[in-house]
Structure formats: structure tokens, C-alpha cells
Short mmCIF file of C-alpha atoms in Angstrom, two decimals:
data_model
loop_
_atom_site.label_atom_id
_atom_site.label_comp_id
_atom_site.label_asym_id
_atom_site.label_seq_id
_atom_site.Cartn_x
_atom_site.Cartn_y
_atom_site.Cartn_z
CA MET A 634 117.50 68.25 87.00
CA ALA A 635 113.82 68.86 86.21
CA GLY A 636 113.61 71.22 89.16
CA LEU A 637 116.67 73.17 88.07
CA LEU A 638 115.24 73.45 84.55
CA GLN A 639 112.04 74.93 86.03
CA VAL A 640 114.09 77.56 87.83
CA LEU A 641 116.08 78.30 84.66
CA VAL A 642 112.94 78.68 82.53
CA LEU A 643 111.41 80.95 85.17
CA LEU A 644 114.47 83.20 85.28
CA VAL A 645 114.62 83.39 81.47
CA LEU A 646 110.95 84.40 81.29
CA LEU A 647 111.41 87.07 83.97
CA ALA A 648 114.50 88.42 82.21
CA ALA A 649 112.61 88.56 78.91
CA VAL A 650 109.77 90.72 80.27
CA TRP A 651 111.76 92.80 82.78
CA ARG A 652 112.66 95.58 80.38
CA PRO A 653 109.48 95.91 78.25
CA LEU A 654 107.09 95.58 81.19
CA GLY A 655 109.13 97.88 83.43
CA ASP A 656 109.35 100.53 80.70
CA TRP A 657 105.61 100.21 80.05
CA MET A 658 104.76 100.71 83.73
CA ALA A 659 107.02 103.78 83.87
CA ARG A 660 105.10 105.24 80.89
CA VAL A 661 101.76 104.37 82.51
CA TYR A 662 102.49 106.51 85.55
CA THR A 663 104.07 109.41 83.65
CA ASP A 664 101.67 109.61 80.69
CA GLU A 665 99.72 112.87 80.43
CA ARG A 666 96.94 111.31 78.34
CA ASP A 667 93.95 109.32 79.59
CA TRP A 668 92.32 106.38 77.89
CA GLY A 669 88.66 106.64 76.93
CA VAL A 670 87.48 104.15 79.54
CA GLU A 671 89.48 106.02 82.17
CA ARG A 672 87.81 109.33 81.28
CA VAL A 673 84.42 107.66 81.70
CA LEU A 674 85.39 106.41 85.15
CA TYR A 675 86.67 109.85 86.17
CA ARG A 676 83.39 111.47 85.12
CA ILE A 677 81.39 108.89 87.07
CA VAL A 678 83.30 109.46 90.31
CA ARG A 679 83.74 113.20 89.57
CA VAL A 680 87.54 113.22 89.63
CA ASP A 681 89.67 115.77 87.83
CA PRO A 682 92.56 113.68 86.47
CA ARG A 683 94.73 116.75 85.94
CA SER A 684 94.63 117.85 89.58
CA GLU A 685 97.41 116.64 91.86
CA GLN A 686 97.34 115.96 95.59
CA ARG A 687 99.53 116.69 98.59
CA ALA A 688 100.82 113.74 100.59
CA SER A 689 98.05 114.14 103.20
CA THR A 690 95.31 114.26 100.57
CA TYR A 691 96.81 111.30 98.73
CA ALA A 692 96.85 109.31 101.98
CA VAL A 693 93.25 110.25 102.81
CA ALA A 694 92.17 109.11 99.35
CA ILE A 695 93.89 105.74 99.80
CA LEU A 696 92.44 105.24 103.27
CA ALA A 697 88.92 106.35 102.29
CA PHE A 698 88.92 104.12 99.21
CA SER A 699 90.08 101.13 101.24
CA PHE A 700 87.61 101.77 104.08
CA ALA A 701 84.75 101.96 101.57
CA GLY A 702 85.94 98.65 100.11
CA ILE A 703 85.90 97.01 103.57
CA VAL A 704 82.35 98.19 104.28
CA LEU A 705 81.04 97.17 100.86
CA LEU A 706 82.67 93.75 100.96
CA TYR A 707 81.38 93.12 104.48
CA LEU A 708 77.83 94.00 103.43
CA MET A 709 78.03 91.78 100.34
CA GLN A 710 78.92 88.80 102.52
CA ARG A 711 76.26 89.52 105.13
CA LEU A 712 73.57 90.02 102.45
CA GLN A 713 74.68 87.11 100.27
CA THR A 714 71.22 85.47 100.37
CA LEU A 715 69.87 88.41 98.34
CA LEU A 716 72.47 88.03 95.59
CA PRO A 717 72.33 85.80 92.50
CA TRP A 718 74.62 82.76 92.25
CA SER A 719 74.64 82.36 96.02
CA PHE A 720 73.67 78.64 95.73
CA ASP A 721 71.76 78.86 99.04
CA ARG A 722 74.99 79.24 100.98
CA GLY A 723 73.52 81.76 103.40
CA ALA A 724 74.86 84.91 104.99
CA VAL A 725 78.49 84.79 106.08
CA GLU A 726 78.96 84.79 109.86
CA PRO A 727 79.84 88.32 111.16
CA GLY A 728 83.31 87.46 112.48
CA VAL A 729 84.30 85.71 109.27
CA ALA A 730 82.84 88.53 107.14
CA PHE A 731 84.79 91.12 109.16
CA ASN A 732 88.05 89.20 108.86
CA THR A 733 87.56 88.44 105.16
CA ALA A 734 86.66 92.02 104.23
CA ILE A 735 89.83 93.35 105.87
CA SER A 736 91.85 90.48 104.46
CA PHE A 737 91.02 91.10 100.80
CA VAL A 738 91.11 94.90 100.96
CA THR A 739 94.58 94.78 102.55
CA ASN A 740 95.86 92.41 99.83
CA THR A 741 96.30 89.67 102.44
CA ASN A 742 93.61 87.16 101.41
CA TRP A 743 93.77 85.28 104.70
CA GLN A 744 90.90 82.78 104.58
CA SER A 745 89.34 81.32 107.72
CA TYR A 746 86.48 79.68 105.81
CA VAL A 747 85.89 77.06 103.11
CA PRO A 748 85.29 79.06 99.90
CA GLU A 749 83.23 76.48 97.98
CA THR A 750 80.73 76.11 100.82
CA THR A 751 80.72 79.70 102.14
CA MET A 752 80.94 82.16 99.25
CA GLY A 753 78.67 82.30 96.20
CA HIS A 754 79.99 83.28 92.80
CA THR A 755 78.66 86.86 93.03
CA VAL A 756 80.61 87.58 96.21
CA GLN A 757 83.66 85.87 94.71
CA LEU A 758 83.51 87.75 91.39
CA ALA A 759 82.02 91.15 92.27
CA GLY A 760 83.52 91.34 95.75
CA LEU A 761 86.71 89.40 96.33
CA ALA A 762 88.02 89.48 92.75
CA VAL A 763 87.46 93.24 92.46
CA GLN A 764 89.53 93.74 95.61
CA ASN A 765 92.23 91.51 94.13
CA PHE A 766 92.60 94.13 91.39
CA VAL A 767 92.21 97.36 93.33
CA SER A 768 94.23 96.35 96.41
CA ALA A 769 97.15 95.54 94.11
CA ALA A 770 96.65 98.85 92.30
CA VAL A 771 96.75 100.67 95.66
CA GLY A 772 100.14 99.10 96.44
CA MET A 773 101.53 100.19 93.09
CA ALA A 774 100.13 103.70 93.54
CA VAL A 775 101.87 104.12 96.90
CA ALA A 776 105.18 102.93 95.43
CA VAL A 777 104.84 105.39 92.54
CA ALA A 778 104.06 108.24 94.96
CA LEU A 779 107.28 107.49 96.85
CA ILE A 780 109.27 107.46 93.61
CA ARG A 781 107.79 110.86 92.73
CA GLY A 782 109.00 112.09 96.11
CA PHE A 783 112.56 111.31 95.03
CA VAL A 784 112.13 112.67 91.51
CA ARG A 785 110.34 115.94 92.24
CA SER A 786 111.68 118.93 94.13
CA ARG A 787 110.26 122.04 95.79
CA THR A 788 106.68 120.82 95.47
CA GLU A 789 104.02 119.36 97.72
CA ARG A 790 102.30 117.41 94.94
CA LEU A 791 102.67 113.63 94.58
CA GLY A 792 100.19 112.94 91.79
CA ASN A 793 96.56 111.85 91.92
CA ALA A 794 95.70 108.70 93.87
CA TRP A 795 92.54 108.06 91.87
CA VAL A 796 94.37 108.29 88.56
CA ASP A 797 97.18 106.03 89.76
CA ILE A 798 94.74 103.37 91.00
CA VAL A 799 92.67 103.43 87.81
CA ARG A 800 95.71 103.24 85.54
CA GLY A 801 97.17 100.38 87.54
CA CYS A 802 93.99 98.42 86.91
CA THR A 803 93.21 99.35 83.31
CA ARG A 804 96.71 99.45 81.82
CA ILE A 805 98.64 96.84 83.83
CA LEU A 806 96.58 94.38 85.86
CA LEU A 807 93.55 93.82 83.60
CA PRO A 808 95.46 93.18 80.35
CA ILE A 809 98.01 90.82 81.90
CA ALA A 810 95.38 88.99 83.99
CA THR A 811 93.24 88.45 80.90
CA LEU A 812 96.11 86.87 78.98
CA ALA A 813 97.11 84.83 82.00
CA ALA A 814 93.57 83.49 82.47
CA VAL A 815 93.50 82.28 78.87
CA ALA A 816 96.87 80.60 79.33
CA LEU A 817 95.68 78.90 82.52
CA VAL A 818 92.52 77.61 80.81
CA ALA A 819 94.77 76.16 78.12
CA THR A 820 96.68 74.21 80.78
CA GLY A 821 93.46 72.77 82.21
CA VAL A 822 92.39 75.20 84.95
CA VAL A 823 88.61 75.11 85.42
CA MET A 824 86.45 78.06 84.30
CA SER A 825 82.74 77.60 84.98
CA LEU A 826 79.83 79.43 86.61
CA ARG A 827 78.35 76.17 87.84
CA SER A 828 78.66 75.27 91.51
CA GLY A 829 79.48 71.59 91.05
CA VAL A 830 79.98 68.74 88.63
CA ASP A 831 78.97 65.09 89.02
CA LEU A 832 81.83 62.61 88.92
CA VAL A 833 81.55 58.86 88.39
CA GLY A 834 84.18 56.66 90.00
CA PRO A 835 85.63 53.42 88.64
CA ASP A 836 83.26 51.44 90.84
CA GLY A 837 80.24 53.19 89.35
CA GLY A 838 79.62 55.38 92.39
CA SER A 839 79.00 59.09 91.87
CA SER A 840 79.95 62.21 93.79
CA THR A 841 79.82 65.95 93.29
CA ALA A 842 82.98 68.07 93.03
CA ALA A 843 82.84 71.83 93.56
CA ILE A 844 83.83 73.92 90.56
CA ALA A 845 84.04 77.67 90.03
CA PRO A 846 85.33 80.35 87.64
CA ALA A 847 88.82 79.45 88.81
CA ALA A 848 91.00 80.52 85.86
CA SER A 849 90.06 84.19 86.01
CA GLN A 850 90.45 84.24 89.80
CA GLU A 851 93.72 82.30 89.72
CA ALA A 852 95.24 84.77 87.27
CA ILE A 853 94.65 87.91 89.33
CA LYS A 854 95.22 86.23 92.71
CA GLN A 855 98.79 85.44 91.61
CA LEU A 856 99.43 88.52 89.47
CA GLY A 857 98.25 90.90 92.19
CA THR A 858 100.11 88.90 94.89
CA ASN A 859 96.76 88.35 96.60
CA GLY A 860 96.67 84.58 97.13
CA GLY A 861 93.09 83.76 98.16
CA GLY A 862 91.83 80.53 96.58
CA ILE A 863 88.37 80.14 95.11
CA LEU A 864 88.62 76.51 96.29
CA ASN A 865 89.72 75.50 99.77
CA ALA A 866 92.87 73.62 98.75
CA ASN A 867 94.04 76.77 96.96
CA SER A 868 96.69 76.18 94.30
CA ALA A 869 97.14 72.57 95.43
CA HIS A 870 93.68 71.82 93.98
CA PRO A 871 93.86 70.25 90.51
CA PHE A 872 91.06 72.54 89.32
CA GLU A 873 93.18 75.60 90.18
CA ASN A 874 96.63 74.24 89.36
CA PRO A 875 96.45 70.96 87.42
CA ASN A 876 100.03 70.32 86.27
CA PRO A 877 103.65 71.56 86.31
CA PHE A 878 102.97 73.91 83.38
CA SER A 879 100.19 75.76 85.21
CA ASN A 880 102.39 75.73 88.32
CA LEU A 881 105.22 77.48 86.49
CA ILE A 882 102.82 80.05 85.01
CA GLU A 883 101.45 80.85 88.46
CA ILE A 884 104.92 81.26 89.96
CA PHE A 885 105.84 83.56 87.07
CA LEU A 886 102.72 85.66 87.66
CA MET A 887 103.61 86.14 91.33
CA LEU A 888 107.05 87.48 90.44
CA VAL A 889 106.57 89.38 87.21
CA ILE A 890 105.25 92.75 88.44
CA PRO A 891 107.41 93.06 91.60
CA VAL A 892 110.50 92.23 89.52
CA ALA A 893 109.59 94.57 86.66
CA MET A 894 108.88 97.41 89.08
CA THR A 895 112.63 97.66 89.76
CA ARG A 896 113.07 98.57 86.08
CA MET A 897 110.18 101.04 86.38
CA PHE A 898 111.89 102.61 89.38
CA GLY A 899 115.18 102.96 87.51
CA GLN A 900 113.45 104.58 84.56
CA MET A 901 111.48 107.03 86.66
CA VAL A 902 114.50 108.19 88.71
CA GLY A 903 116.64 108.41 85.57
CA SER A 904 119.15 105.70 86.46
CA VAL A 905 118.46 102.08 85.60
CA ARG A 906 121.43 101.07 87.76
CA GLN A 907 119.46 102.09 90.85
CA GLY A 908 116.76 99.59 89.96
CA VAL A 909 119.27 96.88 89.12
CA SER A 910 120.94 97.23 92.51
CA LEU A 911 117.60 96.68 94.27
CA LEU A 912 116.77 93.77 91.96
CA ALA A 913 120.10 92.17 92.88
CA VAL A 914 119.14 92.30 96.57
CA MET A 915 115.70 90.83 95.90
CA GLY A 916 117.02 88.11 93.61
CA GLY A 917 119.94 87.23 95.84
CA LEU A 918 117.82 86.71 98.96
CA TRP A 919 115.15 84.88 96.93
CA GLY A 920 117.79 82.48 95.61
CA VAL A 921 119.33 81.87 99.03
CA MET A 922 115.97 81.13 100.64
CA LEU A 923 114.99 78.84 97.75
CA ALA A 924 118.14 76.82 98.35
CA VAL A 925 117.37 76.62 102.09
CA ILE A 926 113.77 75.45 101.64
CA TRP A 927 114.51 73.08 98.75
CA SER A 928 117.48 71.42 100.46
CA ALA A 929 115.61 71.14 103.77
CA GLU A 930 112.73 69.30 102.12
CA ALA A 931 114.94 67.16 99.86
CA THR A 932 117.21 65.93 102.67
CA SER A 933 114.91 65.87 105.70
CA ALA A 934 116.33 63.47 108.31
CA SER A 935 112.89 63.16 109.91
CA PHE A 936 111.51 61.52 106.80
CA ALA A 937 114.46 59.27 105.89
CA GLY A 938 115.09 61.27 102.73
CA ALA A 939 112.85 63.66 100.83
CA ASN A 940 109.81 65.01 102.68
CA LEU A 941 106.73 64.50 100.49
CA GLU A 942 104.20 64.87 103.28
CA GLY A 943 101.65 67.57 102.42
CA LYS A 944 102.91 67.92 98.85
CA GLU A 945 101.28 67.12 95.52
CA VAL A 946 103.10 64.34 93.65
CA ARG A 947 102.54 66.16 90.36
CA PHE A 948 104.76 69.00 91.62
CA GLY A 949 107.21 67.08 93.81
CA ILE A 950 109.82 68.70 96.01
CA PRO A 951 111.17 71.19 93.43
CA GLY A 952 107.79 72.56 92.29
CA SER A 953 106.53 72.76 95.87
CA ALA A 954 109.66 74.46 97.25
CA LEU A 955 109.80 76.93 94.35
CA PHE A 956 106.15 77.84 94.88
CA ALA A 957 106.47 78.07 98.68
CA ASN A 958 109.56 80.29 98.48
CA THR A 959 107.92 82.58 95.95
CA THR A 960 104.56 82.88 97.69
CA THR A 961 106.19 83.87 100.99
CA GLY A 962 108.90 86.01 99.38
CA THR A 963 106.12 87.98 97.73
CA SER A 964 102.98 88.85 99.68
CA THR A 965 100.89 86.33 97.75
CA GLY A 966 100.16 83.62 100.29
CA ALA A 967 98.77 81.11 97.78
CA VAL A 968 99.94 77.55 98.47
CA ASN A 969 100.38 74.40 96.40
CA SER A 970 101.53 72.37 99.41
CA LEU A 971 100.93 72.34 103.15
CA HIS A 972 103.56 74.50 104.85
CA ASP A 973 102.66 72.99 108.22
CA SER A 974 103.99 69.64 106.94
CA TYR A 975 107.36 71.06 105.92
CA SER A 976 110.42 70.12 107.94
CA ALA A 977 111.46 72.48 110.72
CA PHE A 978 114.00 74.33 108.59
CA GLY A 979 111.89 74.18 105.43
CA GLY A 980 108.88 75.69 107.21
CA GLY A 981 111.22 78.05 109.02
CA GLY A 982 112.46 79.26 105.64
CA THR A 983 108.95 80.22 104.56
CA LEU A 984 108.48 82.02 107.88
CA LEU A 985 111.80 83.85 107.53
CA ASN A 986 110.80 85.09 104.08
CA MET A 987 107.91 86.94 105.71
CA LEU A 988 110.06 88.19 108.58
CA PHE A 989 112.31 89.83 105.98
CA SER A 990 109.25 92.10 105.50
CA GLU A 991 108.60 90.40 102.17
CA MET A 992 111.03 92.26 99.95
CA THR A 993 112.30 89.22 98.06
CA PRO A 994 110.86 90.59 95.79
CA GLY A 995 107.79 91.49 97.84
CA GLY A 996 104.22 92.24 96.92
CA VAL A 997 102.97 94.33 94.03
CA GLY A 998 104.09 97.84 94.94
CA ALA A 999 104.63 96.97 98.60
CA GLY A 1000 107.86 95.12 97.81
CA LEU A 1001 109.33 98.14 96.05
CA TYR A 1002 108.43 100.75 98.64
CA GLY A 1003 109.50 98.31 101.37
CA ILE A 1004 112.99 97.84 99.97
CA LEU A 1005 113.31 101.59 99.32
CA ILE A 1006 112.64 102.14 103.01
CA ILE A 1007 115.40 99.66 103.87
CA ALA A 1008 117.69 101.42 101.39
CA ILE A 1009 117.06 104.67 103.27
CA ILE A 1010 117.90 102.95 106.58
CA ALA A 1011 121.07 101.52 105.01
CA VAL A 1012 122.15 104.94 103.70
CA PHE A 1013 121.45 106.46 107.12
CA LEU A 1014 123.60 103.84 108.86
CA ALA A 1015 126.39 104.38 106.34
CA GLY A 1016 126.16 108.14 106.92
CA LEU A 1017 126.56 107.64 110.65
CA MET A 1018 129.72 105.64 110.04
CA VAL A 1019 131.42 108.44 108.10
CA GLY A 1020 129.89 111.36 109.99
CA ARG A 1021 128.02 112.93 107.07
CA THR A 1022 124.37 113.79 106.47
CA PRO A 1023 123.02 110.82 104.52
CA GLU A 1024 121.71 111.39 100.99
CA TYR A 1025 119.84 109.05 98.67
CA LEU A 1026 118.95 109.87 95.06
CA GLY A 1027 119.71 113.53 95.58
CA LYS A 1028 117.62 113.97 98.74
CA ARG A 1029 118.92 114.54 102.25
CA LEU A 1030 117.70 112.13 104.91
CA GLY A 1031 117.16 114.10 108.07
CA ARG A 1032 115.42 113.30 111.34
CA ARG A 1033 111.88 113.43 109.99
CA GLU A 1034 112.64 111.32 106.92
CA VAL A 1035 114.42 108.64 108.95
CA THR A 1036 111.61 108.65 111.54
CA CYS A 1037 109.10 107.83 108.81
CA ALA A 1038 111.36 105.02 107.59
CA VAL A 1039 111.72 103.63 111.12
CA VAL A 1040 107.93 103.63 111.60
CA VAL A 1041 107.54 101.57 108.44
CA THR A 1042 110.31 99.19 109.50
CA LEU A 1043 109.09 98.57 113.05
CA THR A 1044 105.34 98.33 112.47
CA MET A 1045 105.39 94.72 111.28
CA PRO A 1046 107.73 93.36 114.02
CA ALA A 1047 105.66 95.05 116.74
CA LEU A 1048 102.42 93.54 115.43
CA VAL A 1049 103.93 90.07 115.00
CA LEU A 1050 105.62 89.84 118.39
CA LEU A 1051 102.81 91.47 120.38
CA GLY A 1052 100.14 89.40 118.62
CA THR A 1053 102.04 86.14 119.06
CA GLY A 1054 102.82 86.86 122.70
CA LEU A 1055 99.21 87.74 123.49
CA ALA A 1056 97.88 84.65 121.73
CA ILE A 1057 100.27 82.30 123.52
CA ALA A 1058 99.39 83.90 126.87
CA LEU A 1059 95.68 83.17 126.44
CA PRO A 1060 94.52 79.78 127.77
CA GLY A 1061 92.27 79.03 124.80
CA THR A 1062 95.10 79.11 122.26
CA GLY A 1063 96.32 75.65 123.26
CA ASP A 1064 93.02 74.16 122.10
CA ALA A 1065 93.41 75.87 118.70
CA MET A 1066 96.87 74.36 118.07
CA THR A 1067 97.20 70.90 116.56
CA ASN A 1068 100.76 70.63 117.85
CA SER A 1069 102.39 71.60 121.12
CA GLY A 1070 105.97 72.63 121.81
CA PRO A 1071 108.12 74.52 119.29
CA HIS A 1072 105.96 73.54 116.31
CA GLY A 1073 102.83 74.82 118.02
CA LEU A 1074 104.58 78.14 118.67
CA SER A 1075 105.62 78.21 115.01
CA GLU A 1076 101.96 77.88 113.98
CA VAL A 1077 100.93 80.94 116.00
CA PHE A 1078 104.09 82.87 115.06
CA TYR A 1079 103.47 82.12 111.38
CA ALA A 1080 99.83 83.26 111.58
CA PHE A 1081 100.68 86.72 112.91
CA ALA A 1082 103.70 87.06 110.59
CA SER A 1083 101.41 86.25 107.67
CA ALA A 1084 98.71 88.68 108.78
CA ALA A 1085 101.00 91.62 109.63
CA ASN A 1086 102.90 91.20 106.35
CA ASN A 1087 99.65 90.91 104.36
CA ASN A 1088 100.72 87.50 103.06
CA GLY A 1089 97.75 85.28 103.89
CA SER A 1090 99.32 81.82 103.92
CA ALA A 1091 99.10 79.69 107.06
CA PHE A 1092 100.45 76.74 108.94
CA GLY A 1093 97.24 74.73 108.61
CA GLY A 1094 97.55 73.15 112.04
CA LEU A 1095 96.19 76.27 113.77
CA THR A 1096 92.40 76.74 114.00
CA VAL A 1097 91.67 80.48 113.78
CA THR A 1098 87.87 80.53 113.77
CA SER A 1099 87.57 81.82 117.35
CA GLY A 1100 86.53 85.40 118.03
CA PHE A 1101 89.98 86.28 119.33
CA PHE A 1102 91.86 85.12 116.24
CA GLN A 1103 89.32 86.61 113.81
CA THR A 1104 89.66 89.99 115.52
CA ALA A 1105 93.37 89.94 116.36
CA LEU A 1106 94.45 88.82 112.90
CA GLY A 1107 92.06 91.30 111.30
CA ILE A 1108 93.61 94.15 113.30
CA ALA A 1109 97.12 92.93 112.44
CA MET A 1110 96.23 92.92 108.73
CA LEU A 1111 94.68 96.38 108.93
CA LEU A 1112 97.53 98.05 110.83
CA GLY A 1113 100.21 96.09 108.96
CA ARG A 1114 98.89 97.48 105.69
CA PHE A 1115 97.89 101.07 106.40
CA LEU A 1116 100.33 102.31 109.06
CA PRO A 1117 103.29 101.75 106.70
CA ILE A 1118 101.34 103.27 103.79
CA VAL A 1119 100.66 106.47 105.77
CA ALA A 1120 104.32 106.69 106.85
CA VAL A 1121 105.55 106.05 103.28
CA LEU A 1122 103.33 108.80 101.89
CA ALA A 1123 104.44 111.18 104.64
CA LEU A 1124 108.04 110.40 103.69
CA ALA A 1125 107.24 110.98 100.01
CA GLY A 1126 105.82 114.40 100.85
CA LEU A 1127 108.92 115.35 102.84
CA LEU A 1128 111.20 114.29 100.00
CA ALA A 1129 109.19 116.09 97.32
CA ARG A 1130 109.47 119.41 99.19
CA GLN A 1131 113.27 119.23 99.27
CA PRO A 1132 115.51 120.69 96.56
CA ARG A 1133 117.76 118.21 94.83
CA VAL A 1134 121.30 117.99 96.24
CA ALA A 1135 124.22 117.56 93.87
CA PRO A 1136 126.43 114.53 94.68
CA SER A 1137 129.65 115.35 96.48
CA SER A 1138 132.83 113.45 97.29
CA GLY A 1139 131.23 112.26 100.54
CA THR A 1140 128.01 111.01 98.96
CA LEU A 1141 127.52 107.25 99.21
CA SER A 1142 127.49 105.73 95.74
CA THR A 1143 124.27 103.80 95.22
CA GLY A 1144 123.41 101.62 92.26
CA THR A 1145 126.56 99.56 92.88
CA PRO A 1146 127.22 95.97 94.02
CA LEU A 1147 128.58 97.32 97.32
CA PHE A 1148 125.33 99.16 97.95
CA SER A 1149 123.36 96.00 97.16
CA VAL A 1150 125.37 94.15 99.80
CA LEU A 1151 124.73 96.96 102.29
CA VAL A 1152 120.95 96.83 101.68
CA ALA A 1153 120.84 93.02 101.88
CA GLY A 1154 122.85 93.11 105.09
CA THR A 1155 120.45 95.66 106.58
CA ILE A 1156 117.45 93.43 105.77
CA VAL A 1157 119.07 90.42 107.42
CA LEU A 1158 120.33 92.48 110.38
CA VAL A 1159 116.92 94.00 111.15
CA ALA A 1160 115.22 90.58 110.94
CA ALA A 1161 117.90 88.92 113.09
CA ILE A 1162 117.87 91.57 115.83
CA THR A 1163 114.09 91.57 115.97
CA PHE A 1164 113.11 87.93 115.56
CA LEU A 1165 116.07 85.70 116.48
CA PRO A 1166 114.85 84.97 120.03
CA ALA A 1167 111.39 83.99 118.74
CA LEU A 1168 112.89 81.88 115.94
CA ALA A 1169 115.16 80.15 118.43
CA LEU A 1170 112.10 79.01 120.38
CA SER A 1171 110.17 77.79 117.33
CA PRO A 1172 111.65 76.39 114.07
CA ILE A 1173 115.27 76.42 115.23
CA ALA A 1174 114.44 74.57 118.46
CA GLU A 1175 112.31 72.09 116.52
CA GLY A 1176 115.04 71.50 113.94
CA LEU A 1177 117.71 70.91 116.55
CA ALA A 1178 115.57 68.66 118.72
#
């Protein structure tokens, strides 16, 4: 009953902010006026906020900004000994620095290191936390550019990438993250610039516990669907997530922007029903997968009842399952329990969330443009069935548009399957796996699914500190992030150049329950066709053994 009440409170909170936050975000990206702090930033970087960019220029701006972030973050880690608040932790090893720089810039936050012994506060605050903001803003900017492609006609202009990124940070992420950090401090999350605190045990013995400015980092890592913990145990650590109240706040933060962006989409295209239909798909699949994971952990035959292995008692099965489903249904990747200790079908549920391309409801920005791509595929399939040129939101979907959508759809499966196959084929991978058999395969499968989907969570039984895994997972994160972004922006440019087409008697009606079912079916169908053989050899085989 307590678990169901948590879900009910969460849904009520999301429903309460869906309209005002969605409307606010729509105004943010359509406002002609700039805030004072934004004008200062534009002058510093010499950007004309009134100029607009073609799709190619917009894509170059996104790629150049992200590449600069990777280089800067890599250098900060390698030169950490020269920075204040480093606590004598030394320069970060090159392979780890490379992997971490790509990880945080791509909004993945995969961590192959122990934060409290590797990163000083300067790298955490000025490096990793900054990327938590701007990588999320990049995702929102790309989603907005795609929406403009549907809304505009007979133009090559999609807006200004620099303006969209700045506004995402100053008007959406920073204000909400500030309020969230205060709320988390009130629940007991630690906020300190010290590196440790002395603790005295009941027997009089003392020890030192690592502490950090956790509240501010926890707020943006969840809000921006980033997920990287400032402490190694992530959101299972009592300093990051001390009680069920902080747990509920963090789950809410992961969902609030992806959910509200469906309202923003509806407002910007002039039909709220279009956003509601996509929200129904996201919410429906999220609810189904929550039921799968929760029931699998609550009735695990392997544990003679509920499976509490790897879970914090203060959260129990409901709080752990709700968090796990949300962190893998978005691209967050934060964890408050050990996914590797979940039952076969419970852990398989978290894996399947990522194999759905994380559109339930997905990451900040990435979830929305991901499900719009699937909607285009669904409309195309429906058009083939009735023999008409498919149209979506007044734009025809021809060969070039569908090709862009297919590139986005197939990038992640190709990276996951090729990466997993290569890793399993190498002789050294067996030494990196804690488990053999189907569960060992699940560990490797999960790692590449997490990297290619820019999630960042892991089955903890796999050791990924070798040169191969640092490089392979880094490449998967890089390509999994930027190949779809380039294809999405190319699609947006193609759509923006088209004139709007008036609906006809043969036009598929979108924004309806039937269309929601069609989109949900397409998501499941694509995942099943692509991944069912691999799933049959990993969590399904383990569960049936």
C-alpha cells in the first residue's frame, strides 16, 4: 500500500506541473526577448541572438560545442593536481579521463571510477556539473529544432543553437535545479565543500566518511537525466538519498521535464492533443514496465519471496523498483539499488527499458525527439498499408525524411549488438565478468545498451576498467549521442523546407488513442525484431533456467 501511495503521489505531482511547466517551456523557445544575463553571455561569445541557422549550421554548432566540452573536461581531469579542492587526488588516468569526458558531455554519466577518491570538488563542480546542465540543454535544443521543422514551412532556418542552449540553462534547468537542491537539503542530503567527516562508532572507534556538495549535484543529475553520482554508491548512498522523501523527489525530478515536454510540443505545434497522444504512449509503457519490475522483485522464486538483495531497506521493493524503472525509462542512469542483484526478469525489465530506445518517457529532449522519430516510422508504416503518401503534422514523409528516421532508429541497435558481440568474442572479457552463462552475457549486453542509449547505469558485476571497455564504451556513447542528433537535425531541415499540406480524407488522424496504440506497437515491434534473440540468450534464458 505504501508503494502504491508513492506512485499515486508521483503521478499527482507530475499532473500538477505538466501544464504550467510545459507552457513555460513553449514560451521559452518562442520568446523574442532576451534576459539581461543572456545578453551578457551572447556578447561574451559574440553571438547574434537574432540570427537563425540552417540545419547544417545548427548541427555544426551542436557538434563543435560538444567537442569543445570533451576536450576541456579531459584537460581538467588530467591537470587536476593544478586545481584547488583537488585533495591530493592526482591526475586522472588517461583512459578514465577519456571515457568520463565523453560520458558527461553525451549526457550518459557512465562512471568507471570511484568519485570520492578520484575527482576533486573543482572537477566535479566546474567540469562535471557544468556538463550536467549544458548536455541536457543540448538535448532540449535538438528536440525544439525538430518541432520547428514541423511548424515552419518554406524556410531553411531552424532557430539559433546557441540561444536555445543558453535559454534551456538559464530559464529552465537552473531555476528548477536550485529549488530542487534546497528541497533535497531539507530532506537531509549533504551539502559541503569538505572532503570528509570524522565519525565515531558506538564502540568509540572513529572513521572518516567522504562528503561532498551532494545536494546541488543530485538536483541537476536527476533533473537533467544525467545520473552520475558524486559518491560511488550513487543514489543508494544515504548522503545523496537519505530517506523515502528524498527518493520520491529524485524520481519526480527525473520525470518532470520529459513529461512536460509533451505539453510543450502540443503547444508549439498548435494541438495539445498531439502531445497528449505521445504522453499516453510514454506513460503506458512506463506503467507496464514498472509492473513487470516490481512484481518480479516482489515474487522472486529464487529468493523464496521478495528479493531484497542489493536494495536499501529504507526504500524497500517499491521504492527501488520505482526508481529503477524510472532511471532506465529515462536516460538518467542513477541507481538507488544494485541492478545486477535483481532477479532475471526484474533486471531484464530495466534492460528492456533501454532497448525501447528510452522513450518511456526518455531523456531531457532526447525522449521527445526519439518518440517523434518513432511516430514518423509508425505513420510511414500506416501509409504503406493504405497505399498513400504518409503525412504527419502537415508534412509529407518521403524517402529522404524516412531515411533520416531509420538512421536514428537503427543507430542504437547496431552499436549495442556489434559492441556486445565484439566484447563476448574477446578472450579477456571472461575475466571482467563476475558471472558466467546468461547472467554474464546480460552484464555485457546491459553495458553496451546503457552506453549507446546514453543512460549510464550498469550491472555492477562487470569490470570495465580495461582499455578495451574504456574505448569501446566511449565510442558507443559518442556515436549513440551524435549520429542520431545529426540525423534528427537533417530531418528537421527537410521538414522546414516543405510547404504545409492540408489534411485530406486519406490522412491518418494523429492525436488519437488509436494513434497512441500504433506508436506504442511500433516501439515494441522494433525492439522485439532487433533484440529478441539476444534477450532470449540472456535474461529470458536465466529466468527460465
